CSV table of C-alpha atoms in Angstrom, one decimal:
chain,number,residue,atom,x,y,z
A,222,MET,CA,-48.8,-7.7,38.0
A,223,VAL,CA,-47.1,-8.6,34.6
A,224,LYS,CA,-45.9,-5.9,33.7
A,225,ARG,CA,-45.9,-5.5,30.0
A,226,GLU,CA,-42.7,-4.2,27.7
A,227,PRO,CA,-44.0,-1.5,25.1
A,228,ALA,CA,-44.5,-2.4,21.4
A,229,GLY,CA,-41.2,-2.8,19.5
A,230,ALA,CA,-39.2,-2.3,22.2
A,231,SER,CA,-37.7,-5.8,22.2
A,232,ALA,CA,-36.7,-4.5,17.8
A,233,LEU,CA,-36.0,-1.0,19.1
A,234,ALA,CA,-33.4,-3.0,21.9
A,235,ALA,CA,-31.6,-4.6,18.9
A,236,GLY,CA,-32.0,-1.6,16.5
A,237,GLY,CA,-30.3,-0.2,19.8
A,238,GLN,CA,-27.3,-2.5,19.9
A,239,ALA,CA,-26.7,-2.9,15.8
A,240,ALA,CA,-26.4,0.8,16.4
A,241,ALA,CA,-23.8,1.0,18.8
A,242,ALA,CA,-22.1,-1.6,17.1
A,243,THR,CA,-21.1,0.6,13.9
A,244,ALA,CA,-21.3,3.6,15.5
A,245,GLY,CA,-17.9,4.9,15.3
A,246,VAL,CA,-17.1,4.2,11.3
A,247,GLN,CA,-15.3,5.7,9.7
A,248,LEU,CA,-11.8,5.7,7.1
A,249,SER,CA,-8.3,6.1,8.0
A,250,ARG,CA,-6.1,7.6,6.0
A,251,LEU,CA,-3.3,5.9,6.6
A,252,ARG,CA,-5.0,2.5,5.4
A,253,TRP,CA,-3.5,3.2,1.9
A,254,VAL,CA,0.0,3.5,3.5
A,255,VAL,CA,-1.0,0.2,5.0
A,256,LEU,CA,-1.7,-1.5,1.9
A,257,LEU,CA,1.3,-0.2,-0.4
A,258,LEU,CA,3.6,-1.6,2.6
A,259,PHE,CA,2.4,-4.7,2.2
A,260,SER,CA,1.9,-4.8,-1.6
A,261,SER,CA,5.6,-3.2,-1.3
A,262,TYR,CA,7.3,-6.5,0.9
A,263,SER,CA,4.7,-9.1,-1.0
A,264,LEU,CA,6.6,-8.1,-4.3
A,265,CYS,CA,9.9,-8.5,-2.5
A,266,ASN,CA,9.0,-11.6,-1.9
A,267,GLY,CA,6.8,-12.7,-5.6
A,268,PHE,CA,10.3,-11.5,-7.2
A,269,GLN,CA,12.5,-13.7,-5.1
A,270,TRP,CA,10.0,-16.9,-6.3
A,271,ILE,CA,10.5,-16.4,-9.7
A,272,GLN,CA,14.3,-15.0,-9.4
A,273,TYR,CA,16.2,-18.4,-10.6
A,274,GLY,CA,13.3,-19.6,-13.1
A,275,SER,CA,13.6,-16.9,-15.2
A,276,ILE,CA,17.4,-17.8,-15.8
A,277,ASN,CA,17.4,-21.1,-14.8
A,278,ASN,CA,20.5,-22.2,-17.5
A,279,ILE,CA,22.3,-19.6,-16.1
A,280,PHE,CA,22.3,-21.3,-12.7
A,281,ALA,CA,22.0,-24.4,-13.3
A,282,ARG,CA,26.0,-24.0,-14.9
A,283,PHE,CA,26.7,-21.6,-12.5
A,284,TYR,CA,26.1,-24.6,-9.3
A,285,GLY,CA,26.6,-26.9,-11.4
A,286,VAL,CA,22.8,-28.6,-11.2
A,287,SER,CA,20.0,-30.2,-13.3
A,288,ALA,CA,17.1,-27.8,-14.4
A,289,PHE,CA,15.5,-29.3,-13.0
A,290,ALA,CA,17.1,-29.1,-9.7
A,291,ILE,CA,16.7,-25.0,-10.5
A,292,ASP,CA,13.2,-25.7,-10.6
A,293,TRP,CA,12.2,-27.5,-7.8
A,294,LEU,CA,14.0,-23.7,-5.7
A,295,SER,CA,10.3,-22.1,-7.1
A,296,MET,CA,8.7,-25.5,-5.7
A,297,SER,CA,9.8,-24.8,-2.6
A,298,TYR,CA,7.2,-22.3,-2.1
A,299,MET,CA,5.0,-24.5,-3.2
A,300,LEU,CA,5.2,-27.5,-1.1
A,301,THR,CA,6.2,-24.8,2.7
A,302,TYR,CA,2.3,-23.7,2.1
A,303,ILE,CA,0.7,-26.5,2.8
A,304,PRO,CA,1.8,-27.9,6.0
A,305,LEU,CA,2.2,-24.5,7.0
A,306,LEU,CA,-1.5,-23.1,6.3
A,307,PHE,CA,-3.4,-23.8,9.2
A,308,PRO,CA,-0.4,-22.8,12.0
A,309,VAL,CA,0.0,-19.5,9.7
A,310,ALA,CA,-4.0,-18.8,10.0
A,311,TRP,CA,-4.2,-19.7,13.5
A,312,LEU,CA,-2.0,-16.8,14.4
A,313,LEU,CA,-3.3,-14.8,11.8
A,314,ASP,CA,-6.7,-15.2,14.2
A,315,LYS,CA,-5.3,-15.1,17.7
A,316,ARG,CA,-2.7,-12.5,16.9
A,317,GLY,CA,-3.7,-9.9,14.2
A,318,LEU,CA,-2.1,-8.6,10.8
A,319,ARG,CA,0.8,-6.7,11.8
A,320,LEU,CA,2.5,-9.8,14.4
A,321,ILE,CA,1.4,-11.7,10.9
A,322,ALA,CA,4.0,-8.5,8.7
A,323,LEU,CA,5.9,-8.1,10.6
A,324,VAL,CA,7.5,-12.2,10.5
A,325,GLY,CA,6.7,-12.5,7.0
A,326,SER,CA,8.7,-8.8,6.1
A,327,ALA,CA,11.2,-10.6,8.4
A,328,LEU,CA,11.9,-13.9,6.4
A,329,ASN,CA,11.7,-12.6,3.1
A,330,ALA,CA,14.9,-10.5,4.2
A,331,LEU,CA,16.5,-13.1,6.5
A,332,GLY,CA,16.1,-15.3,2.9
A,333,ALA,CA,17.4,-12.8,1.3
A,334,TRP,CA,20.3,-12.0,3.7
A,335,VAL,CA,21.2,-15.6,3.5
A,336,LYS,CA,21.1,-16.6,-0.1
A,337,LEU,CA,24.2,-14.0,-0.5
A,338,GLY,CA,26.3,-17.0,1.4
A,339,SER,CA,26.1,-19.1,-1.7
A,340,LEU,CA,28.3,-17.1,-3.9
A,341,LYS,CA,30.4,-20.4,-4.7
A,342,PRO,CA,29.5,-23.0,-7.5
A,343,HIS,CA,29.5,-25.8,-4.9
A,344,LEU,CA,27.5,-23.6,-2.3
A,345,PHE,CA,24.0,-24.3,-3.7
A,346,PRO,CA,22.4,-25.6,-0.3
A,347,ILE,CA,23.0,-22.1,0.5
A,348,THR,CA,20.6,-20.8,-1.6
A,349,VAL,CA,18.3,-23.9,-1.3
A,350,LEU,CA,18.4,-22.6,3.0
A,351,GLY,CA,17.3,-18.8,1.1
A,352,GLN,CA,14.5,-20.0,-0.7
A,353,VAL,CA,13.0,-22.1,1.7
A,354,ILE,CA,13.3,-19.5,4.6
A,355,CYS,CA,11.1,-16.9,1.2
A,356,SER,CA,9.2,-19.4,0.7
A,357,LEU,CA,8.0,-19.6,3.8
A,358,SER,CA,7.9,-15.8,4.3
A,359,GLN,CA,5.4,-16.7,1.4
A,360,VAL,CA,3.2,-18.6,4.2
A,361,PHE,CA,2.6,-15.1,5.9
A,362,ILE,CA,1.9,-13.2,2.7
A,363,LEU,CA,-0.7,-15.0,0.6
A,364,GLY,CA,-3.5,-15.5,3.1
A,365,MET,CA,-3.3,-11.6,3.7
A,366,PRO,CA,-5.1,-9.5,0.4
A,367,SER,CA,-8.1,-10.1,2.7
A,368,ARG,CA,-7.9,-9.9,5.3
A,369,ILE,CA,-6.1,-6.0,5.0
A,370,ALA,CA,-9.0,-5.3,3.0
A,371,SER,CA,-11.2,-6.2,4.7
A,372,VAL,CA,-10.1,-4.4,8.4
A,373,TRP,CA,-9.0,-1.8,6.9
A,374,PHE,CA,-11.1,-0.2,4.5
A,375,GLY,CA,-14.7,0.7,3.9
A,376,SER,CA,-17.4,-1.1,1.8
A,377,ARG,CA,-17.0,0.2,-2.0
A,378,GLU,CA,-13.1,0.1,-0.8
A,379,VAL,CA,-12.7,-3.5,-0.1
A,380,SER,CA,-12.3,-4.9,-3.9
A,381,THR,CA,-9.8,-2.4,-4.8
A,382,ALA,CA,-8.1,-2.7,-1.5
A,383,CYS,CA,-7.7,-6.9,-2.5
A,384,SER,CA,-6.9,-6.3,-5.8
A,385,ILE,CA,-4.4,-3.5,-5.3
A,386,ALA,CA,-3.2,-5.9,-2.6
A,387,VAL,CA,-2.7,-9.4,-5.5
A,388,PHE,CA,-1.1,-6.7,-7.9
A,389,GLY,CA,1.8,-6.2,-5.7
A,390,ASN,CA,3.1,-9.9,-5.7
A,391,GLN,CA,1.8,-10.2,-9.5
A,392,LEU,CA,4.2,-7.5,-10.6
A,393,GLY,CA,7.3,-8.9,-8.0
A,394,ILE,CA,7.1,-11.9,-10.3
A,395,ALA,CA,6.6,-10.0,-13.4
A,396,THR,CA,9.7,-8.2,-12.3
A,397,GLY,CA,11.5,-11.6,-11.5
A,398,PHE,CA,11.0,-12.1,-15.0
A,399,LEU,CA,12.4,-8.7,-16.3
A,400,VAL,CA,15.3,-7.7,-14.0
A,401,PRO,CA,17.8,-11.1,-13.4
A,402,PRO,CA,18.1,-11.5,-17.4
A,403,VAL,CA,19.6,-7.5,-17.5
A,404,LEU,CA,21.4,-7.7,-13.6
A,405,VAL,CA,23.1,-11.5,-14.7
A,406,PRO,CA,24.6,-11.8,-17.8
A,407,ASN,CA,25.0,-15.0,-19.4
A,408,VAL,CA,28.6,-15.4,-19.6
A,409,ASP,CA,31.1,-18.3,-19.1
A,410,ASP,CA,33.7,-16.3,-16.7
A,411,ALA,CA,32.6,-17.8,-13.0
A,412,GLU,CA,33.9,-15.3,-11.2
A,413,LYS,CA,32.2,-12.7,-12.7
A,414,LEU,CA,29.1,-14.6,-13.0
A,415,ALA,CA,28.9,-14.6,-9.0
A,416,TYR,CA,30.0,-11.4,-9.2
A,417,HIS,CA,26.6,-10.4,-11.3
A,418,ILE,CA,24.5,-12.7,-9.1
A,419,SER,CA,26.1,-10.7,-6.3
A,420,ILE,CA,24.7,-7.8,-7.5
A,421,MET,CA,21.0,-9.1,-7.6
A,422,PHE,CA,21.4,-11.1,-4.0
A,423,PHE,CA,22.8,-7.2,-2.5
A,424,MET,CA,20.0,-5.1,-4.2
A,425,THR,CA,16.9,-7.7,-3.2
A,426,ALA,CA,18.5,-7.9,0.5
A,427,GLY,CA,18.7,-4.6,0.8
A,428,VAL,CA,15.0,-3.1,-0.9
A,429,ALA,CA,13.9,-6.2,1.8
A,430,THR,CA,15.6,-5.1,5.2
A,431,ALA,CA,14.1,-1.7,4.1
A,432,LEU,CA,10.6,-3.1,3.7
A,433,PHE,CA,10.7,-5.0,7.1
A,434,ILE,CA,12.0,-1.6,9.3
A,435,LEU,CA,9.7,0.0,7.3
A,436,VAL,CA,7.3,-2.7,8.6
A,437,VAL,CA,8.2,-2.1,12.2
A,438,ILE,CA,8.0,1.0,12.0
A,439,VAL,CA,4.6,1.9,10.5
A,440,PHE,CA,2.2,-0.5,10.3
A,441,LYS,CA,-0.1,-1.3,12.6
A,442,GLU,CA,-2.6,-3.8,13.7
A,443,LYS,CA,-5.8,-2.2,13.1
A,444,PRO,CA,-7.1,1.7,12.1
A,445,LEU,CA,-9.1,3.3,15.5
A,446,HIS,CA,-12.0,3.1,14.4
A,447,PRO,CA,-14.1,0.3,11.7
A,448,PRO,CA,-13.9,1.7,8.1
A,449,SER,CA,-17.0,-0.4,8.0
A,450,ARG,CA,-20.7,-1.8,9.7
A,451,ALA,CA,-19.9,-5.2,8.7
A,452,GLN,CA,-16.0,-5.1,10.1
A,453,ALA,CA,-17.7,-3.4,13.1
A,454,LEU,CA,-19.7,-6.0,14.1
A,455,ILE,CA,-16.9,-8.0,13.9
A,456,GLN,CA,-14.6,-6.6,16.4
A,457,SER,CA,-18.0,-6.2,18.8
A,458,ARG,CA,-17.8,-9.7,19.1
A,459,PRO,CA,-16.6,-11.3,22.4
A,460,THR,CA,-13.3,-12.7,22.1
A,461,GLN,CA,-14.4,-15.6,23.8
A,462,GLU,CA,-17.7,-16.3,21.1
A,463,TYR,CA,-14.5,-17.2,18.4
A,464,SER,CA,-13.0,-20.7,17.8
A,465,TYR,CA,-10.8,-21.5,15.1
A,466,THR,CA,-11.6,-24.9,15.1
A,467,GLN,CA,-15.4,-24.7,14.9
A,468,SER,CA,-14.3,-21.5,11.8
A,469,ILE,CA,-12.7,-24.5,9.6
A,470,LEU,CA,-15.6,-26.2,10.5
A,471,ARG,CA,-18.5,-24.3,9.2
A,472,LEU,CA,-16.4,-23.7,6.4
A,473,PHE,CA,-16.4,-26.9,5.5
A,474,ARG,CA,-19.9,-27.1,6.0
A,475,ASN,CA,-20.5,-24.1,3.7
A,476,ALA,CA,-21.4,-26.1,0.6
A,477,ASN,CA,-20.6,-22.3,-1.8
A,478,PHE,CA,-17.5,-21.9,-0.3
A,479,VAL,CA,-16.1,-25.9,-0.8
A,480,LEU,CA,-18.1,-25.2,-4.3
A,481,LEU,CA,-15.6,-21.6,-4.6
A,482,MET,CA,-12.7,-23.2,-3.1
A,483,LEU,CA,-12.6,-26.5,-5.1
A,484,THR,CA,-13.1,-24.1,-9.0
A,485,TYR,CA,-10.4,-21.5,-7.4
A,486,GLY,CA,-7.9,-24.0,-6.8
A,487,LEU,CA,-8.7,-25.8,-10.6
A,488,ASN,CA,-8.5,-22.1,-12.4
A,489,THR,CA,-5.4,-21.3,-10.2
A,490,GLY,CA,-3.6,-24.3,-10.5
A,491,CYS,CA,-3.9,-24.7,-14.1
A,492,PHE,CA,-2.2,-21.2,-14.2
A,493,TYR,CA,0.5,-22.2,-11.6
A,494,ALA,CA,1.2,-24.8,-14.4
A,495,LEU,CA,1.1,-22.9,-17.4
A,496,SER,CA,3.3,-20.7,-15.4
A,497,THR,CA,6.4,-23.5,-15.0
A,498,LEU,CA,5.7,-25.3,-18.3
A,499,LEU,CA,5.2,-22.0,-20.2
A,500,ASN,CA,9.4,-22.4,-21.3
A,501,ARG,CA,9.5,-25.2,-22.4
A,502,MET,CA,6.7,-24.9,-24.2
A,503,VAL,CA,7.5,-21.9,-26.3
A,504,ILE,CA,11.1,-23.5,-27.0
A,505,HIS,CA,9.8,-27.2,-28.9
A,506,HIS,CA,7.7,-24.3,-31.1
A,507,TYR,CA,9.9,-21.5,-31.7
A,508,PRO,CA,13.6,-22.7,-31.0
A,509,ARG,CA,16.1,-20.6,-29.7
A,510,GLU,CA,13.7,-18.2,-28.8
A,511,GLU,CA,14.2,-17.9,-24.8
A,512,VAL,CA,14.1,-14.4,-24.6
A,513,ASN,CA,10.3,-14.2,-26.4
A,514,ALA,CA,9.4,-16.9,-23.5
A,515,GLY,CA,10.3,-14.6,-21.0
A,516,ARG,CA,8.9,-11.5,-22.4
A,517,ILE,CA,5.1,-14.0,-23.1
A,518,GLY,CA,6.1,-14.7,-19.9
A,519,LEU,CA,5.3,-11.3,-18.2
A,520,THR,CA,3.0,-10.4,-20.9
A,521,ILE,CA,0.7,-12.9,-19.2
A,522,ILE,CA,1.8,-11.6,-15.4
A,523,LEU,CA,1.1,-8.1,-16.7
A,524,SER,CA,-1.9,-8.8,-18.1
A,525,GLY,CA,-3.0,-10.0,-15.3
A,526,MET,CA,-2.2,-7.0,-12.9
A,527,ALA,CA,-4.3,-5.5,-15.2
A,528,GLY,CA,-7.5,-7.7,-15.0
A,529,ALA,CA,-6.6,-8.0,-11.5
A,530,LEU,CA,-7.3,-4.1,-10.6
A,531,ILE,CA,-10.4,-3.9,-13.4
A,532,SER,CA,-12.3,-6.7,-12.1
A,533,GLY,CA,-11.9,-5.3,-8.2
A,534,VAL,CA,-12.7,-1.7,-9.2
A,535,TRP,CA,-16.0,-3.3,-11.2
A,536,LEU,CA,-17.0,-5.4,-8.3
A,537,ASP,CA,-16.5,-2.5,-5.7
A,538,ARG,CA,-18.6,-0.3,-7.9
A,539,THR,CA,-21.7,-3.3,-9.1
A,540,LYS,CA,-21.3,-6.4,-6.4
A,541,THR,CA,-21.7,-9.0,-8.7
A,542,TYR,CA,-20.0,-11.5,-7.4
A,543,LYS,CA,-21.6,-14.5,-9.2
A,544,GLN,CA,-22.2,-13.3,-12.7
A,545,THR,CA,-18.4,-11.5,-12.5
A,546,THR,CA,-17.1,-15.0,-10.9
A,547,LEU,CA,-18.9,-16.6,-14.1
A,548,ALA,CA,-18.2,-14.6,-16.7
A,549,VAL,CA,-14.3,-14.2,-15.6
A,550,TYR,CA,-13.6,-18.1,-15.7
A,551,ILE,CA,-15.4,-19.0,-19.3
A,552,MET,CA,-13.2,-16.3,-20.5
A,553,SER,CA,-10.5,-18.0,-19.0
A,554,LEU,CA,-11.6,-20.9,-20.9
A,555,VAL,CA,-12.1,-19.6,-23.8
A,556,GLY,CA,-8.7,-17.6,-23.3
A,557,MET,CA,-7.3,-21.0,-23.0
A,558,ILE,CA,-8.6,-23.1,-26.2
A,559,ALA,CA,-7.3,-19.7,-28.1
A,560,TYR,CA,-3.5,-20.3,-26.6
A,561,THR,CA,-4.0,-23.9,-27.5
A,562,PHE,CA,-5.1,-23.2,-31.1
A,563,THR,CA,-2.6,-20.9,-31.9
A,564,LEU,CA,0.5,-22.1,-29.9
A,565,SER,CA,1.5,-23.7,-33.1
A,566,LEU,CA,0.9,-21.4,-36.1
A,567,GLY,CA,4.7,-20.1,-36.0
A,568,HIS,CA,3.7,-16.4,-35.7
A,569,LEU,CA,4.9,-15.3,-32.4
A,570,TRP,CA,2.3,-12.0,-31.9
A,571,VAL,CA,-0.5,-14.2,-32.5
A,572,VAL,CA,0.9,-15.8,-29.6
A,573,PHE,CA,2.1,-12.8,-27.8
A,574,VAL,CA,-1.8,-11.8,-27.6
A,575,THR,CA,-3.9,-15.0,-26.7
A,576,ALA,CA,-1.0,-15.3,-24.0
A,577,GLY,CA,-2.0,-11.7,-22.8
A,578,MET,CA,-5.6,-12.2,-23.2
A,579,LEU,CA,-5.5,-15.5,-21.4
A,580,GLY,CA,-3.6,-14.3,-18.9
A,581,PHE,CA,-6.0,-10.9,-18.7
A,582,PHE,CA,-9.4,-13.4,-17.2
A,583,MET,CA,-6.5,-16.0,-15.9
A,584,THR,CA,-5.1,-14.2,-13.1
A,585,GLY,CA,-7.7,-11.8,-13.2
A,586,TYR,CA,-9.4,-13.7,-11.2
A,587,LEU,CA,-7.2,-14.5,-8.1
A,588,PRO,CA,-8.6,-11.5,-6.5
A,589,LEU,CA,-12.6,-12.1,-7.7
A,590,GLY,CA,-11.9,-15.6,-5.7
A,591,PHE,CA,-10.9,-13.9,-2.0
A,592,GLU,CA,-13.1,-11.6,-2.5
A,593,PHE,CA,-16.5,-14.0,-3.2
A,594,ALA,CA,-15.0,-16.3,-0.6
A,595,ALA,CA,-14.8,-13.1,2.0
A,596,GLU,CA,-18.9,-12.9,0.8
A,597,LEU,CA,-19.7,-16.4,1.4
A,598,THR,CA,-18.3,-16.8,4.4
A,599,TYR,CA,-18.4,-13.7,6.7
A,600,PRO,CA,-18.0,-13.3,9.5
A,601,GLU,CA,-15.2,-16.1,9.5
A,602,SER,CA,-11.9,-15.0,9.1
A,603,GLU,CA,-10.4,-13.7,5.9
A,604,GLY,CA,-7.3,-15.3,6.6
A,605,THR,CA,-9.2,-18.6,7.2
A,606,SER,CA,-10.8,-18.8,4.1
A,607,SER,CA,-7.8,-17.1,1.7
A,608,GLY,CA,-5.7,-19.4,3.3
A,609,LEU,CA,-7.5,-22.7,2.5
A,610,LEU,CA,-9.1,-21.1,-1.0
A,611,ASN,CA,-4.6,-21.0,-1.7
A,612,VAL,CA,-3.9,-24.8,-0.2
A,613,SER,CA,-6.1,-25.6,-3.2
A,614,ALA,CA,-4.4,-23.6,-6.2
A,615,GLN,CA,-0.7,-25.2,-4.6
A,616,ILE,CA,-2.3,-29.0,-4.8
A,617,PHE,CA,-3.6,-28.1,-8.1
A,618,GLY,CA,-0.4,-26.5,-9.7
A,619,ILE,CA,1.4,-29.1,-7.9
A,620,ALA,CA,-0.7,-32.1,-9.8
A,621,PHE,CA,-1.5,-30.2,-13.2
A,622,THR,CA,2.5,-28.8,-13.0
A,623,ILE,CA,3.1,-32.5,-13.4
A,624,GLY,CA,0.3,-34.3,-15.3
A,625,GLN,CA,0.6,-32.0,-18.1
A,626,GLY,CA,4.3,-32.2,-18.0
A,627,GLN,CA,3.9,-35.7,-18.6
A,628,ILE,CA,1.7,-35.3,-21.5
A,629,MET,CA,3.1,-33.2,-23.1
A,630,ASP,CA,6.3,-35.5,-23.1
A,631,HIS,CA,4.6,-38.3,-24.1
A,632,PHE,CA,2.0,-36.5,-26.8
A,633,GLY,CA,2.6,-32.8,-27.2
A,634,THR,CA,1.9,-29.6,-25.9
A,635,LYS,CA,-1.2,-29.5,-27.7
A,636,ALA,CA,-2.5,-32.6,-25.6
A,637,GLY,CA,-1.0,-30.6,-22.5
A,638,ASN,CA,-2.9,-27.4,-23.1
A,639,LEU,CA,-6.3,-29.9,-23.2
A,640,PHE,CA,-5.8,-31.6,-20.0
A,641,LEU,CA,-6.1,-28.0,-19.1
A,642,CYS,CA,-8.9,-26.7,-20.6
A,643,ALA,CA,-10.9,-30.1,-19.2
A,644,PHE,CA,-9.8,-28.9,-16.0
A,645,LEU,CA,-10.9,-25.2,-16.9
A,646,LEU,CA,-14.3,-26.1,-18.7
A,647,LEU,CA,-15.0,-28.4,-15.5
A,648,GLY,CA,-14.3,-25.3,-13.3
A,649,THR,CA,-17.2,-23.4,-15.3
A,650,ILE,CA,-19.8,-25.9,-14.5
A,651,MET,CA,-19.2,-25.2,-11.0
A,652,THR,CA,-19.0,-22.2,-10.6
A,653,ALA,CA,-22.3,-21.8,-12.2
A,654,PHE,CA,-23.6,-24.0,-9.4
A,655,ILE,CA,-22.2,-21.1,-6.4
A,656,LYS,CA,-25.3,-19.5,-4.7
A,657,ALA,CA,-24.5,-16.1,-4.6
A,658,ASP,CA,-24.8,-15.5,-0.7
A,659,LEU,CA,-23.3,-12.9,0.0
A,660,ARG,CA,-23.7,-12.5,3.6
A,661,ARG,CA,-21.4,-9.6,4.5
A,662,GLN,CA,-22.9,-7.1,1.8
A,663,GLN,CA,-26.0,-8.3,3.5
A,664,ALA,CA,-24.4,-7.6,6.4
A,665,ASN,CA,-23.7,-4.1,5.5
A,666,LEU,CA,-27.3,-3.2,4.7
A,667,GLY,CA,-29.5,-4.7,7.3
A,668,ASN,CA,-27.1,-2.3,9.4
A,669,GLU,CA,-28.1,0.4,7.2
A,670,GLN,CA,-31.5,0.4,8.2
A,671,THR,CA,-30.4,1.1,12.2
A,672,LYS,CA,-30.2,4.4,10.8
A,673,VAL,CA,-34.0,4.8,10.0
A,674,MET,CA,-36.1,3.0,12.9
A,675,PRO,CA,-39.9,3.4,12.6
A,676,GLU,CA,-41.5,5.5,14.4
A,677,ALA,CA,-43.6,3.4,16.9
A,678,CYS,CA,-40.5,2.3,18.6
A,679,THR,CA,-38.4,5.8,18.1
A,680,ASP,CA,-37.0,7.3,21.1
A,681,PRO,CA,-35.2,10.1,20.4
A,682,ILE,CA,-31.8,9.3,23.1
A,683,VAL,CA,-32.0,6.4,20.5
A,684,LEU,CA,-31.8,8.0,17.4
A,685,GLU,CA,-29.1,10.1,18.2
A,686,GLU,CA,-26.7,7.1,19.5
A,687,SER,CA,-27.1,5.7,16.0
A,688,LYS,CA,-25.8,8.8,13.8
A,689,LEU,CA,-23.3,7.7,11.8
């Protein structure tokens, strides 16, 4: 005689497995401390990226090198990221958040201390070495926001947490526009200049070291309990089931993610080019307005930070990833067009307004891209998906910076900005074809249903175990 299973037994078993995986969901109070700590050392690294470029002429005169050589100190951040993404993403998947945080914050502090050995005009190679070390630190930072948000925060907080994590790096860039001109005045005496530079370098090294010590003490790999049902399912998956190589191959076979990777690179690459060439554009139309050129850059970053935070809160409330991403992309294009045709009007206040609007949407797009990628690629690693987005941004950023610079040299600033507008239009059209396949949300909603089992296949013990 063949013994038959009761009706609904298989469904009950599946529901019981899902319930077991999600039974321990709980938010940790430490999550905000971890997020603040990451944002702080990301801020410090962002500051070190732009601290040379914001006073390019002063450093060029101090070291006796060209302005282009100082520009390469910032470009080193883009160049080192591209080849090192996959090794660092592999480490993130295999060894987890804590190791990546330790290495990133340690390299950030080490680079800051190396720069202190370059306080003589003939020691430019030492400052290059220090900046390259800081650029290595950035590789361990840029892919972290969406991973920290997913591992530490609940389903109603992930987008806000990701925005705050991105917010830290943007705040560092804003500080890099604001602080160096104050700490390092444009004086002729080389010894006095070296003294002022040393103050900035010592302050940076001290802050970076303090943050590294805090990471060692405070930063944990993950909370005791998973913060969401989607994260609980990932943690319940046996380790041997995961293959890093197969994960990358699956990402490249995901048509929606490939489209997002390209559109993210186009948008963020335009932002990198605009930021790099902003000084040249403003000075061309407004001679001797170097200070206001820096303030316009600061306005772009600060408005972008507000956009990043608002977009994160909006996503947590509405979960409208596709619609929000497309709307922000369209407004980025509108902002770029407005900036292009108002730059030469002769009114700086108009440039401040249009640049602020452009920054609000273009920079506000950054966390949107990370979170939309996490939704489209669940349950793949957020570190891998966000890393691929960043590589796309670095490649397009270098290409757009060189291309727009050449166009500006031969045809003027308006032609250069229209060049960026054309690629933003292409990105907008491509974004419209991305399907809203929100896999992470489906996982959370699907497991929510395990709390309510059909009467035909319920068992008192199973129901009790599935309570959250």
